[in-house]
Coordinates of C-alpha atoms in Angstrom, one line a residue:
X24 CA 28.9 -19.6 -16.8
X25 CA 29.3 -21.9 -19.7
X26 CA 32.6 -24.2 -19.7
X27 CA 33.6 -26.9 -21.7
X28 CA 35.7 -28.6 -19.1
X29 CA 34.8 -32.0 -18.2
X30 CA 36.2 -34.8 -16.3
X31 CA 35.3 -37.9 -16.8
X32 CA 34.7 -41.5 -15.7
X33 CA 34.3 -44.9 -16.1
X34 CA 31.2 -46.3 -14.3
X35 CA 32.4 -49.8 -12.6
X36 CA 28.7 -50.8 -12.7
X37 CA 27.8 -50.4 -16.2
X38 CA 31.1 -49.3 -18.2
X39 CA 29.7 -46.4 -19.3
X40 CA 31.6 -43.0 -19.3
X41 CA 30.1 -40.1 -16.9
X42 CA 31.1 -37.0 -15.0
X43 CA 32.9 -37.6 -11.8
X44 CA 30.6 -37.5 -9.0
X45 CA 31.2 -37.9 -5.1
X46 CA 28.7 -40.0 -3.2
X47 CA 26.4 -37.0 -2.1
X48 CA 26.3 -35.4 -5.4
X49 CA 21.8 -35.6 -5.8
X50 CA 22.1 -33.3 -2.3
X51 CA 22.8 -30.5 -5.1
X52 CA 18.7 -30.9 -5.6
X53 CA 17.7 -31.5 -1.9
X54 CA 17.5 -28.2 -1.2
X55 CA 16.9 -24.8 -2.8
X56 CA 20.2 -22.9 -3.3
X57 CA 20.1 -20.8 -1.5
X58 CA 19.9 -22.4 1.7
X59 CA 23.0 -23.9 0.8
X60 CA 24.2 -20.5 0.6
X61 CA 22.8 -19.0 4.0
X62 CA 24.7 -22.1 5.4
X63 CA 28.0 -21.0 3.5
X64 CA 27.5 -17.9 5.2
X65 CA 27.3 -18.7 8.6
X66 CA 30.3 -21.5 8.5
X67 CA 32.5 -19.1 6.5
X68 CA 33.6 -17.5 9.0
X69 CA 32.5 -18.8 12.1
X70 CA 35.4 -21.5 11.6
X71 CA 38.1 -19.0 10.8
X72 CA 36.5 -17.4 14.2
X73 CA 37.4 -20.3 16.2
X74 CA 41.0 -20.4 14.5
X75 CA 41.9 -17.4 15.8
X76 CA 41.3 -18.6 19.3
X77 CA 43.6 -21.5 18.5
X78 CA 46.2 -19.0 17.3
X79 CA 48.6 -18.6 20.3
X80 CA 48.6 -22.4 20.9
X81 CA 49.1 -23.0 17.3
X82 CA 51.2 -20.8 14.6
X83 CA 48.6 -18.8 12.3
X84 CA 50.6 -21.4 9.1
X85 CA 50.0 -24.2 11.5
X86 CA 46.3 -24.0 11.6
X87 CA 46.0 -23.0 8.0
X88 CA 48.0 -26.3 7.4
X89 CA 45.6 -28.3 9.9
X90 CA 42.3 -26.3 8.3
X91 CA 43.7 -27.5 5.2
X92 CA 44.8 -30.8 6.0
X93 CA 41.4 -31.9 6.9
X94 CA 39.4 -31.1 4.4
X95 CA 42.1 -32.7 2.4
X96 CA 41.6 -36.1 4.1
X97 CA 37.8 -35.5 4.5
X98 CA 37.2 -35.6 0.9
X99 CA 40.1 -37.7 -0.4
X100 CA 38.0 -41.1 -0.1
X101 CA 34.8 -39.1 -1.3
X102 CA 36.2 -37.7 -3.8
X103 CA 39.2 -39.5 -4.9
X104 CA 41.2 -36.8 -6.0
X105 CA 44.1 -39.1 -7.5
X106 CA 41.2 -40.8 -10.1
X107 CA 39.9 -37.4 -11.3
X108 CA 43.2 -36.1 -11.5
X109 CA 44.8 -38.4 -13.6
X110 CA 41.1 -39.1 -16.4
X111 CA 41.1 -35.5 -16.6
X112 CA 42.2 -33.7 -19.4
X113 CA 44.7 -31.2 -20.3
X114 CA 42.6 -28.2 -19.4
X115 CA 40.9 -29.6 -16.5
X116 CA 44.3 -30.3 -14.8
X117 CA 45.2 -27.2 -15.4
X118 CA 41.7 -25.4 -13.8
X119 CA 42.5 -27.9 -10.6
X120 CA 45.9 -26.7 -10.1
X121 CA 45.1 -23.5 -10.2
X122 CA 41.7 -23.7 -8.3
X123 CA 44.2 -25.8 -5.4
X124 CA 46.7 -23.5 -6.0
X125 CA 44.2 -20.6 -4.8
X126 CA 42.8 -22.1 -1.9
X127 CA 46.4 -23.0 -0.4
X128 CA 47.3 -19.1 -0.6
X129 CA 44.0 -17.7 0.1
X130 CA 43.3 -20.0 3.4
X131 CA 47.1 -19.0 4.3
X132 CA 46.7 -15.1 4.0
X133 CA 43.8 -15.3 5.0
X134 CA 44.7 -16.6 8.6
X135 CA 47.8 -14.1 8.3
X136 CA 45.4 -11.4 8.2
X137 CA 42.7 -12.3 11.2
X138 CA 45.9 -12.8 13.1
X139 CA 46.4 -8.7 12.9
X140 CA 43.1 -7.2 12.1
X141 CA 39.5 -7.1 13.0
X142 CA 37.8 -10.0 10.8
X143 CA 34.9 -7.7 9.8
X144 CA 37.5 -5.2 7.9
X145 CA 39.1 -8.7 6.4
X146 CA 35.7 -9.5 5.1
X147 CA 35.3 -5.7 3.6
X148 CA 38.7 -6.2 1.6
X149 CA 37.4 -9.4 0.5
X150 CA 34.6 -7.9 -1.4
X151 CA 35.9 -5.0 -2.7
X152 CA 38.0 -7.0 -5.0
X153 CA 34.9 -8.9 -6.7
X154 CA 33.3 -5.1 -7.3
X155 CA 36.6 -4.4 -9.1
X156 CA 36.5 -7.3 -11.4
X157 CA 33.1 -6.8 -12.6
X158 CA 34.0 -2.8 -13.2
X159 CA 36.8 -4.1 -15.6
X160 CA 34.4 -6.7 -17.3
X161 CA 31.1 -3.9 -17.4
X162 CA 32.2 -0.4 -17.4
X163 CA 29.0 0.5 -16.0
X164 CA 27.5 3.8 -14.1
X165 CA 26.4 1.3 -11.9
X166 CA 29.7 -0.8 -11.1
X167 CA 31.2 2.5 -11.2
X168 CA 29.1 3.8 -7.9
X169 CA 29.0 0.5 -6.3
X170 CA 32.7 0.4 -6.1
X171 CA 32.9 3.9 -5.2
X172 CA 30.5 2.9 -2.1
X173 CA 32.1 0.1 -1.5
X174 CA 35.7 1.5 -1.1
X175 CA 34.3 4.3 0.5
X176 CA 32.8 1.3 3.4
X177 CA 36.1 0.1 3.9
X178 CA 38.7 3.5 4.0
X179 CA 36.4 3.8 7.0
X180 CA 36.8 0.5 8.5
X181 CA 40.7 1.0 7.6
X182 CA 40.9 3.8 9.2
X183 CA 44.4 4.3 10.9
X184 CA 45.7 1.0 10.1
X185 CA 46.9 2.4 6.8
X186 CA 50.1 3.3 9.1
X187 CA 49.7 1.1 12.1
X188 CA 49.6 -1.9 10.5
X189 CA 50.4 -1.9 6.5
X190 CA 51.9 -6.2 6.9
X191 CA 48.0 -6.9 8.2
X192 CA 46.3 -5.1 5.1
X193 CA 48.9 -6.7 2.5
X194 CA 47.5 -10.1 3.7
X195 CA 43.7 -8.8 3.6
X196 CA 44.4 -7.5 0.6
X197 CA 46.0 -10.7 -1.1
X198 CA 42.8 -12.7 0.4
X199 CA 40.8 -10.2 -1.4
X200 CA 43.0 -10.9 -4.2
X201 CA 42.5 -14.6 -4.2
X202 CA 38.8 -14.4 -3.1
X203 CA 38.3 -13.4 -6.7
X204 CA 39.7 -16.4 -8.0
X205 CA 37.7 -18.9 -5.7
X206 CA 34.7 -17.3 -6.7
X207 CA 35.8 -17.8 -10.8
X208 CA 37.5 -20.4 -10.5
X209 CA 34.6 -22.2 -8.2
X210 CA 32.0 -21.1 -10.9
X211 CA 33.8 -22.8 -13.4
X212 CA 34.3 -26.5 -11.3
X213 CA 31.1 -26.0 -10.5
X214 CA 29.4 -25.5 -13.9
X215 CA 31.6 -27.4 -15.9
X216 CA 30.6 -31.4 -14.4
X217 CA 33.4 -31.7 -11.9
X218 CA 31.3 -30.3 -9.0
X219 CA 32.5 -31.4 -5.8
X220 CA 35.0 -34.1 -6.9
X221 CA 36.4 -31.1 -8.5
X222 CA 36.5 -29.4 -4.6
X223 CA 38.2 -32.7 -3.8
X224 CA 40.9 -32.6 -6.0
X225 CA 41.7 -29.2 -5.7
X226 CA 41.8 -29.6 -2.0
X227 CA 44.4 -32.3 -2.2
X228 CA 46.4 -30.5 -4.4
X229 CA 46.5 -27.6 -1.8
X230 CA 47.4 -29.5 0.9
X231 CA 50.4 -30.8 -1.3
X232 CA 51.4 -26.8 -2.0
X233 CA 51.3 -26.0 1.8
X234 CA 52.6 -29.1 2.9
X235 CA 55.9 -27.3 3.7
X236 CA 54.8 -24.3 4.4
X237 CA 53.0 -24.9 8.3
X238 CA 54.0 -28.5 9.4
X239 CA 56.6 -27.6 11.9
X240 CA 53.5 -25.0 13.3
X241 CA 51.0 -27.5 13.1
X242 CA 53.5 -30.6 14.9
X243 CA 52.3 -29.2 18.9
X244 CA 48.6 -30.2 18.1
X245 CA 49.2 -33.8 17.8
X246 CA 50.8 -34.2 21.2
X247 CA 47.8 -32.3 22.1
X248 CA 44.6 -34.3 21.6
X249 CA 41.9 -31.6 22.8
X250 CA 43.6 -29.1 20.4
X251 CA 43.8 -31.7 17.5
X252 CA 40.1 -32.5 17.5
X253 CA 39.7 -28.2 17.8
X254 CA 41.5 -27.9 14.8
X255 CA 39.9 -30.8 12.7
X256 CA 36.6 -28.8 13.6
X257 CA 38.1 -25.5 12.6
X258 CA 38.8 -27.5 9.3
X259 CA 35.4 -29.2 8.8
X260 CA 33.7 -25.6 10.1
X261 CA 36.0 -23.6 7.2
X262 CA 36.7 -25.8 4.6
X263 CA 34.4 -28.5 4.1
X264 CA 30.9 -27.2 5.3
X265 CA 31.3 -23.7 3.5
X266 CA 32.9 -24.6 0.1
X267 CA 30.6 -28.0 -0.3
X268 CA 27.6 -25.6 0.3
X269 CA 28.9 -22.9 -2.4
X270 CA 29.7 -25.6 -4.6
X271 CA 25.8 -26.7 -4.6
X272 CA 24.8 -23.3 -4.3
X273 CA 27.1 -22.0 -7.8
X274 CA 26.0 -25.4 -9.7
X275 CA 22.3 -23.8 -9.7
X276 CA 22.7 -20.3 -9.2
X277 CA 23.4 -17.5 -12.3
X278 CA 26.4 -15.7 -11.2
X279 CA 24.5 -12.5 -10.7
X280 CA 22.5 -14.1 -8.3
X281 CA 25.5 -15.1 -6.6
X282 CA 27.0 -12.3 -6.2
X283 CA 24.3 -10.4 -4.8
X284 CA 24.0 -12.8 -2.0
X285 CA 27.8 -12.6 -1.3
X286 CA 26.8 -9.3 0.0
X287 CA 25.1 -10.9 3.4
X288 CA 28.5 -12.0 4.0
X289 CA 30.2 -8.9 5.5
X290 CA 27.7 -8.3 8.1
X291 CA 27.8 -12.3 8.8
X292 CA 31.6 -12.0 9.3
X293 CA 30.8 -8.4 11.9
X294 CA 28.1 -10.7 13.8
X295 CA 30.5 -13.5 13.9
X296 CA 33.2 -10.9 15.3
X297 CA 31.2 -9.6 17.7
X298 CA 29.9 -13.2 19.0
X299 CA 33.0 -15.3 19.2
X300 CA 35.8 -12.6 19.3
X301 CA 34.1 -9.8 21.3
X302 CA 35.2 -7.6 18.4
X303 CA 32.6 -4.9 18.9
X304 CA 32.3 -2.5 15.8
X305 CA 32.4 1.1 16.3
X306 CA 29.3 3.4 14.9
X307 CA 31.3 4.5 11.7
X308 CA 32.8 0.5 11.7
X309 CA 29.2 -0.1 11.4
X310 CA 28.3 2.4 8.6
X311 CA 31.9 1.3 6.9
X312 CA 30.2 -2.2 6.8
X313 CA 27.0 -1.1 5.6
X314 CA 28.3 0.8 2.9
X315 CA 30.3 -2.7 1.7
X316 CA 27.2 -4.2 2.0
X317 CA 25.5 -1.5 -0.6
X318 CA 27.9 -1.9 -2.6
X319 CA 27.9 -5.4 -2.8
X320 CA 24.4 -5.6 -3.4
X321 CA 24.4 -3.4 -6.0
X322 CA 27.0 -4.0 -8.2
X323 CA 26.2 -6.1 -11.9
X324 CA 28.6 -9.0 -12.8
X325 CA 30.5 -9.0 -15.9
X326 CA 29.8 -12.8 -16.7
X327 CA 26.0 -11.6 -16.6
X328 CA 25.7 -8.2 -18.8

């Protein structure tokens, strides 16, 4: 995607102006995107795996708040977030506030959601959305049957919890919502020569938008030093590993290519279940899943017509 946002810098060395970079921006080149993808996918949500663990001992806010939190002060002196904010311009502020404005909500309903339902049907509702998005952009035969397979997939993972549990899908279904704007949103830092100081900024900025939200949660893990260093891990392992990796995989990778890898990421998020939750799919779970998969795989983005 093309973008004409920039932020830029002055070099301390040589004066000259140039695109903020952190101090590992050349690992964009060290390997081939999509490795930096299949790594995305593993850490995406392996970490939100082990949050759930941490759930009873701390609030579902409170480790969104700690999740958040670190990668905040993780990329704050890699990044500094407070330079790039203030030398970008008008509509880069803007495209950082709402990019941090995404990630506060979407971590945050995100957790709400794992905390009531399976996280392979939270991964299901999370793709749908981006099928939707592309059928608006591309009114294609082909988006048209990919969604169709795709919502077919998840009314089977949904199931009964249409009645049983409506407060547990409104969350999925607002991280599905918000999914969609990480993955626009991202494209656009990504492409446009903020890259990863970009992640940085936006980061800080959510922090500051959650800041009130899960502290009081959040205040038993740091009389708790085992459970402090769990949920700085649960931070690095969901915000920092996964969103630097799809920041180096969307800075080299068309969007349609992109998207037809976000399909592996369902099934990761079943395997991931099974393994660390002992959330064992049912046979039509399974085919549910396989049919989000399909569909995922399948459908064209608009961006890419």
């Amino acid at each position: 995607m093309n973008s004409e946002v920039q932020v830029r810098t002055t070099n301390r060395t040589t004066g000259d102006t140039d695109a903020a970079r952190p101090a590992f921006a050349g690992l964009a080149n060290a390997l081939p995107p999509h490795v930096w993808f299949c790594v995305s996918a593993i850490f995406h949500y392996l970490g939100p795996a082990f949050a759930v663990l941490l759930f009873a001992q701390v609030g579902v806010l409170g480790m969104a708040w700690l999740r958040i939190a670190t990668a905040a002060l993780i990329f704050a002196p890699l990044t500094r977030p407070w330079t790039v904010f203030a030398r970008a311009d008008r509509s880069a502020r803007l495209l950082l506030l709402a990019f941090g404005a995404c990630l506060a909500v979407m971590n945050c309903s995100f957790y709400l959601a794992l905390d009531r339902l399976p996280i392979s049907l939270v991964a299901a509702i999370e793709f749908v959305g981006t099928i939707g998005v592309a059928l608006v952009g591309l009114r294609s035969r082909r988006n048209v049957a990919a969604l169709a397979i795709a919502v077919a997939g998840t009314l089977l993972l949904i199931d009964i919890k249409w009645s049983s549990d409506p407060v547990g899908l409104f969350w999925a279904f607002l991280n599905g919502a918000l999914f969609v704007g990480y993955i626009v949103l991202g494209h656009r830092i990504a492409q446009s020569g903020i890259g990863i100081a970009g992640l940085g900024t936006a980061m800080a900025i959510a922090f500051l938008v959650v800041l009130p939200i899960g502290f009081d949660q959040a205040l038993p893990a740091f009389s708790a030093p085992q459970l402090l260093i769990a949920a700085i891990g649960v931070g690095i392992c969901s915000s920092v590993i996964p969103y630097i990796c799809d920041q180096l995989a969307m800075a080299r990778l068309p969007r349609a290519s992109f998207a037809l890898m976000l399909s592996l990421l369902p099934l990761t998020a079943t395997l991931i279940g099974v393994i660390v939750l002992r959330q064992v799919p049912s046979l039509t779970d399974c085919f549910g899943i396989a049919l989000v998969v399909a569909g995922v795989a399948m459908h064209k983005p608009a961006a890419d017509a």
